[in-house]
GROMACS .gro file of C-alpha atoms in nm:
model
  279
    1MET     CA    1  -4.466 -10.595  -3.542
    2HIS     CA    2  -4.423 -10.313  -3.780
    3ASP     CA    3  -4.710 -10.120  -3.618
    4THR     CA    4  -4.565 -10.174  -3.274
    5CYS     CA    5  -4.229 -10.025  -3.376
    6LYS     CA    6  -4.400  -9.734  -3.545
    7ARG     CA    7  -4.598  -9.652  -3.234
    8ALA     CA    8  -4.283  -9.676  -3.020
    9LEU     CA    9  -4.096  -9.432  -3.245
   10GLY     CA   10  -4.389  -9.191  -3.235
   11SER     CA   11  -4.402  -9.197  -2.858
   12ALA     CA   12  -4.025  -9.135  -2.836
   13ARG     CA   13  -4.052  -8.840  -3.075
   14GLU     CA   14  -4.333  -8.688  -2.872
   15ARG     CA   15  -4.131  -8.726  -2.550
   16THR     CA   16  -3.830  -8.558  -2.713
   17VAL     CA   17  -4.043  -8.266  -2.831
   18ALA     CA   18  -4.195  -8.232  -2.484
   19ILE     CA   19  -3.849  -8.230  -2.324
   20LEU     CA   20  -3.726  -7.964  -2.568
   21ARG     CA   21  -4.031  -7.749  -2.495
   22ARG     CA   22  -3.961  -7.773  -2.121
   23LEU     CA   23  -3.595  -7.683  -2.178
   24TRP     CA   24  -3.693  -7.377  -2.382
   25ALA     CA   25  -3.943  -7.274  -2.116
   26ILE     CA   26  -3.678  -7.312  -1.845
   27ALA     CA   27  -3.429  -7.110  -2.055
   28LEU     CA   28  -3.681  -6.831  -2.111
   29LEU     CA   29  -3.767  -6.828  -1.740
   30LEU     CA   30  -3.400  -6.805  -1.640
   31THR     CA   31  -3.344  -6.525  -1.890
   32ALA     CA   32  -3.641  -6.330  -1.751
   33LEU     CA   33  -3.516  -6.378  -1.396
   34ALA     CA   34  -3.166  -6.261  -1.492
   35ILE     CA   35  -3.303  -5.946  -1.653
   36ALA     CA   36  -3.527  -5.875  -1.353
   37CYS     CA   37  -3.240  -5.918  -1.105
   38ALA     CA   38  -3.002  -5.707  -1.307
   39GLY     CA   39  -3.227  -5.399  -1.280
   40PRO     CA   40  -3.220  -5.105  -1.516
   41PRO     CA   41  -2.904  -5.046  -1.717
   42THR     CA   42  -2.648  -4.815  -1.560
   43PRO     CA   43  -2.665  -4.478  -1.735
   44THR     CA   44  -2.353  -4.366  -1.912
   45THR     CA   45  -2.206  -4.050  -1.752
   46ALA     CA   46  -1.978  -3.805  -1.926
   47PRO     CA   47  -1.630  -3.775  -1.773
   48THR     CA   48  -1.590  -3.481  -1.532
   49PRO     CA   49  -1.369  -3.216  -1.693
   50THR     CA   50  -1.053  -3.128  -1.505
   51PRO     CA   51  -1.077  -2.763  -1.389
   52VAL     CA   52  -0.816  -2.535  -1.540
   53PRO     CA   53  -0.657  -2.311  -1.273
   54PRO     CA   54  -0.678  -1.938  -1.351
   55THR     CA   55  -0.367  -1.770  -1.478
   56PRO     CA   56  -0.215  -1.582  -1.182
   57THR     CA   57  -0.194  -1.205  -1.218
   58PRO     CA   58   0.170  -1.097  -1.220
   59PRO     CA   59   0.270  -0.851  -0.945
   60PRO     CA   60   0.297  -0.487  -1.051
   61ASP     CA   61   0.633  -0.342  -1.147
   62PRO     CA   62   0.757  -0.135  -0.848
   63ALA     CA   63   0.942   0.106  -1.078
   64LEU     CA   64   0.619   0.180  -1.266
   65LEU     CA   65   0.433   0.225  -0.936
   66LEU     CA   66   0.689   0.483  -0.824
   67GLU     CA   67   0.667   0.658  -1.160
   68ALA     CA   68   0.288   0.685  -1.132
   69THR     CA   69   0.313   0.800  -0.769
   70ALA     CA   70   0.562   1.073  -0.861
   71ALA     CA   71   0.336   1.191  -1.144
   72ASN     CA   72   0.039   1.214  -0.906
   73LEU     CA   73   0.250   1.408  -0.656
   74ARG     CA   74   0.333   1.664  -0.923
   75ALA     CA   75  -0.041   1.705  -0.984
   76LEU     CA   76  -0.124   1.726  -0.612
   77LYS     CA   77  -0.340   2.023  -0.512
   78SER     CA   78  -0.364   1.987  -0.133
   79THR     CA   79  -0.299   1.752   0.157
   80GLU     CA   80  -0.258   1.723   0.531
   81PHE     CA   81   0.070   1.578   0.658
   82MET     CA   82   0.264   1.461   0.959
   83VAL     CA   83   0.637   1.414   1.014
   84ARG     CA   84   0.739   1.203   1.311
   85HIS     CA   85   1.043   1.016   1.438
   86GLU     CA   86   1.067   0.656   1.550
   87THR     CA   87   1.419   0.739   1.663
   88GLY     CA   88   1.619   1.060   1.643
   89ALA     CA   89   1.502   1.414   1.571
   90ILE     CA   90   1.571   1.713   1.346
   91PHE     CA   91   1.827   1.945   1.503
   92ILE     CA   92   1.775   2.313   1.419
   93PRO     CA   93   2.104   2.495   1.495
   94GLY     CA   94   1.958   2.846   1.472
   95PHE     CA   95   1.722   2.774   1.762
   96SER     CA   96   1.938   2.509   1.931
   97ALA     CA   97   1.626   2.293   1.929
   98LYS     CA   98   1.534   1.940   1.829
   99MET     CA   99   1.211   1.886   1.637
  100THR     CA  100   1.047   1.552   1.706
  101GLU     CA  101   0.710   1.590   1.532
  102ALA     CA  102   0.538   1.826   1.291
  103SER     CA  103   0.190   1.833   1.144
  104GLY     CA  104   0.002   2.067   0.917
  105SER     CA  105  -0.175   2.136   0.589
  106TRP     CA  106  -0.057   2.234   0.243
  107ASP     CA  107  -0.237   2.388  -0.054
  108SER     CA  108  -0.076   2.460  -0.389
  109VAL     CA  109  -0.236   2.807  -0.402
  110GLN     CA  110  -0.284   2.915  -0.040
  111GLY     CA  111   0.045   2.791   0.107
  112ALA     CA  112   0.096   2.588   0.425
  113GLU     CA  113   0.054   2.594   0.801
  114LEU     CA  114   0.269   2.397   1.040
  115ALA     CA  115   0.279   2.304   1.409
  116VAL     CA  116   0.613   2.176   1.539
  117ASP     CA  117   0.686   1.995   1.865
  118ALA     CA  118   1.043   2.070   1.968
  119TYR     CA  119   1.280   2.076   2.265
  120LEU     CA  120   1.544   2.335   2.348
  121VAL     CA  121   1.877   2.155   2.390
  122PRO     CA  122   2.236   2.277   2.434
  123ASP     CA  123   2.371   2.080   2.138
  124ALA     CA  124   2.292   1.814   1.876
  125GLN     CA  125   2.419   1.530   2.097
  126THR     CA  126   2.167   1.595   2.377
  127GLU     CA  127   1.853   1.379   2.376
  128ALA     CA  128   1.548   1.582   2.276
  129GLU     CA  129   1.322   1.482   2.565
  130SER     CA  130   1.578   1.601   2.819
  131GLY     CA  131   1.538   1.958   2.694
  132VAL     CA  132   1.267   2.221   2.744
  133TYR     CA  133   0.954   2.157   2.540
  134LEU     CA  134   0.811   2.426   2.315
  135GLN     CA  135   0.569   2.440   2.025
  136MET     CA  136   0.645   2.649   1.719
  137LEU     CA  137   0.368   2.753   1.479
  138SER     CA  138   0.407   2.890   1.130
  139VAL     CA  139   0.191   2.993   0.836
  140ILE     CA  140   0.348   3.031   0.494
  141THR     CA  141   0.162   3.212   0.217
  142PRO     CA  142   0.279   3.336  -0.123
  143ASP     CA  143   0.316   3.684   0.029
  144ALA     CA  144   0.455   3.627   0.378
  145TYR     CA  145   0.603   3.390   0.633
  146TYR     CA  146   0.438   3.401   0.977
  147ALA     CA  147   0.600   3.228   1.273
  148THR     CA  148   0.565   3.238   1.649
  149ASP     CA  149   0.852   3.348   1.868
  150PRO     CA  150   0.982   3.031   2.040
  151LEU     CA  151   0.988   3.201   2.382
  152SER     CA  152   0.702   3.451   2.385
  153GLY     CA  153   0.467   3.279   2.142
  154ALA     CA  154   0.394   3.609   1.966
  155TRP     CA  155   0.338   3.597   1.589
  156MET     CA  156   0.593   3.762   1.363
  157LYS     CA  157   0.553   3.842   0.996
  158GLN     CA  158   0.858   3.805   0.775
  159PRO     CA  159   0.924   3.805   0.399
  160PRO     CA  160   0.834   3.474   0.226
  161ALA     CA  161   1.202   3.422   0.142
  162MET     CA  162   1.261   3.359   0.514
  163SER     CA  163   1.051   3.043   0.504
  164PRO     CA  164   1.262   2.734   0.581
  165ILE     CA  165   1.049   2.529   0.339
  166PRO     CA  166   0.991   2.606  -0.033
  167VAL     CA  167   0.616   2.574   0.006
  168ASP     CA  168   0.538   2.678  -0.352
  169ARG     CA  169   0.701   2.363  -0.494
  170LEU     CA  170   0.680   2.124  -0.203
  171ASN     CA  171   0.494   1.860  -0.403
  172LEU     CA  172   0.743   1.879  -0.689
  173LEU     CA  173   1.038   1.822  -0.456
  174ALA     CA  174   0.862   1.527  -0.293
  175ALA     CA  175   0.794   1.386  -0.640
  176ASP     CA  176   1.165   1.412  -0.724
  177LEU     CA  177   1.241   1.211  -0.411
  178ILE     CA  178   1.001   0.933  -0.514
  179ALA     CA  179   1.133   0.931  -0.870
  180GLY     CA  180   1.489   0.911  -0.734
  181VAL     CA  181   1.437   0.582  -0.548
  182SER     CA  182   1.675   0.321  -0.692
  183ASP     CA  183   1.659  -0.060  -0.688
  184PRO     CA  184   1.289  -0.066  -0.587
  185VAL     CA  185   1.150  -0.391  -0.448
  186LEU     CA  186   0.779  -0.463  -0.405
  187GLY     CA  187   0.705  -0.572  -0.048
  188GLY     CA  188   0.335  -0.662  -0.078
  189GLN     CA  189   0.022  -0.478   0.030
  190GLU     CA  190  -0.071  -0.324   0.364
  191SER     CA  191  -0.376  -0.142   0.498
  192LEU     CA  192  -0.341   0.227   0.587
  193ASP     CA  193  -0.653   0.382   0.740
  194GLY     CA  194  -0.865   0.111   0.581
  195GLN     CA  195  -0.717   0.152   0.232
  196SER     CA  196  -0.480  -0.089   0.059
  197ALA     CA  197  -0.135   0.038  -0.028
  198HIS     CA  198   0.165  -0.113  -0.205
  199ARG     CA  199   0.485  -0.104   0.001
  200ILE     CA  200   0.802  -0.047  -0.200
  201SER     CA  201   1.153  -0.038  -0.058
  202GLY     CA  202   1.470   0.103  -0.207
  203GLU     CA  203   1.728   0.373  -0.146
  204ALA     CA  204   1.773   0.736  -0.243
  205PRO     CA  205   2.045   1.003  -0.221
  206ALA     CA  206   2.013   1.216   0.091
  207THR     CA  207   2.056   1.528  -0.123
  208LEU     CA  208   1.701   1.473  -0.255
  209LEU     CA  209   1.591   1.588   0.093
  210ASP     CA  210   1.772   1.922   0.081
  211TRP     CA  211   1.435   2.102   0.090
  212LEU     CA  212   1.401   1.998   0.455
  213PRO     CA  213   1.615   2.153   0.732
  214LEU     CA  214   1.829   1.839   0.757
  215PHE     CA  215   2.157   1.965   0.608
  216PRO     CA  216   2.204   1.655   0.388
  217GLU     CA  217   2.556   1.545   0.315
  218GLU     CA  218   2.683   1.467  -0.033
  219GLY     CA  219   2.720   1.093  -0.093
  220GLN     CA  220   2.490   0.994   0.193
  221VAL     CA  221   2.230   0.730   0.099
  222VAL     CA  222   1.900   0.682   0.283
  223GLN     CA  223   1.699   0.361   0.297
  224ILE     CA  224   1.345   0.446   0.197
  225GLU     CA  225   1.007   0.274   0.202
  226VAL     CA  226   0.715   0.410   0.002
  227TRP     CA  227   0.348   0.328   0.053
  228THR     CA  228   0.135   0.415  -0.249
  229ASP     CA  229  -0.241   0.368  -0.280
  230VAL     CA  230  -0.333   0.054  -0.477
  231GLU     CA  231  -0.616   0.219  -0.669
  232GLN     CA  232  -0.515   0.586  -0.698
  233LYS     CA  233  -0.134   0.550  -0.694
  234THR     CA  234  -0.109   0.841  -0.449
  235LEU     CA  235   0.164   0.868  -0.186
  236ARG     CA  236   0.037   0.769   0.157
  237LYS     CA  237   0.351   0.721   0.365
  238LEU     CA  238   0.730   0.748   0.357
  239ARG     CA  239   0.975   0.586   0.595
  240LEU     CA  240   1.335   0.709   0.588
  241ALA     CA  241   1.595   0.503   0.774
  242GLY     CA  242   1.947   0.626   0.835
  243PRO     CA  243   2.116   0.963   0.878
  244VAL     CA  244   2.058   1.238   0.625
  245GLY     CA  245   2.282   1.515   0.756
  246ALA     CA  246   2.566   1.581   0.998
  247PHE     CA  247   2.334   1.625   1.298
  248ASP     CA  248   2.148   1.295   1.255
  249GLN     CA  249   2.209   0.990   1.469
  250PRO     CA  250   2.309   0.671   1.280
  251ASP     CA  251   1.985   0.496   1.377
  252THR     CA  252   1.752   0.784   1.284
  253VAL     CA  253   1.415   0.674   1.143
  254ARG     CA  254   1.159   0.924   1.014
  255GLU     CA  255   0.806   0.883   0.884
  256ILE     CA  256   0.605   1.119   0.665
  257LEU     CA  257   0.232   1.053   0.633
  258LEU     CA  258  -0.016   1.217   0.395
  259THR     CA  259  -0.392   1.230   0.455
  260ASN     CA  260  -0.691   1.417   0.310
  261ILE     CA  261  -0.520   1.408  -0.028
  262ASP     CA  262  -0.666   1.673  -0.261
  263GLY     CA  263  -0.923   1.749   0.006
  264THR     CA  264  -1.030   2.088   0.136
  265VAL     CA  265  -0.776   2.267   0.356
  266THR     CA  266  -0.774   2.625   0.481
  267ILE     CA  267  -0.456   2.824   0.537
  268GLN     CA  268  -0.535   3.112   0.772
  269PRO     CA  269  -0.269   3.375   0.859
  270PRO     CA  270  -0.286   3.520   1.213
  271ASP     CA  271  -0.489   3.835   1.273
  272GLU     CA  272  -0.229   3.995   1.500
  273PHE     CA  273   0.146   3.989   1.444
  274VAL     CA  274   0.463   4.192   1.464
  275ASP     CA  275   0.553   4.302   1.112
  276LEU     CA  276   0.923   4.246   1.045
  277THR     CA  277   0.901   4.284   0.669
  278GLY     CA  278   0.990   4.654   0.681
  279GLY     CA  279   0.696   4.734   0.459
   0.00000   0.00000   0.00000
């Protein structure tokens, strides 16, 4: 009896051990399957840094731009120029003519030459284009003032003091005009002949234009726009809105353009002329 019980206990122990071995085998198999199905571990990635926007460049100070432009005008050696009217004209009482456009060259040493498109009119109130067209030419040197007769076209030589424009300090007077612009406002950038220019608006006393034959009136204020080269800070264009003198219409708008700045220009007096200098 004792042996029978002993054998029964041994068989039960062996069955228990066998069951445990199967359970461990099943557990190991399930673990292996779980690892195989899970695949490789997901790599840890560093967080993407948030880009920092660049600090915007502040716009230039329009007053400093005008100051630099005026300084460069004072150092100007030569240029080509054009004066034209969007509306209005320049009335010249001595000739009873209205000038609508002028173009020419200027050199700080040689002087200047000028071609003027004008119309003979009976008075300042008459529209320019209704008059008789004529072209007036002039050459101004340090020694003489040459001009064509409005009717015959013949060249006449006169003393330099007869010149209507102070050619020897033309750039200095233009610089004073730029420096005299008040309440300047930067209007952005524009392209002039393929070059970028700052546009600045403000106002200036009309008396700063007394070097032009405009007969400016005391107390008159002109609205002005200045275009100055972004890189060189050189004057490229002026736009003057409003009357300057007594002969101007209220809606007069003038433009002055500079090209070939500090380039080569040649001022050539005429070979034949009538000498009125008395020399």
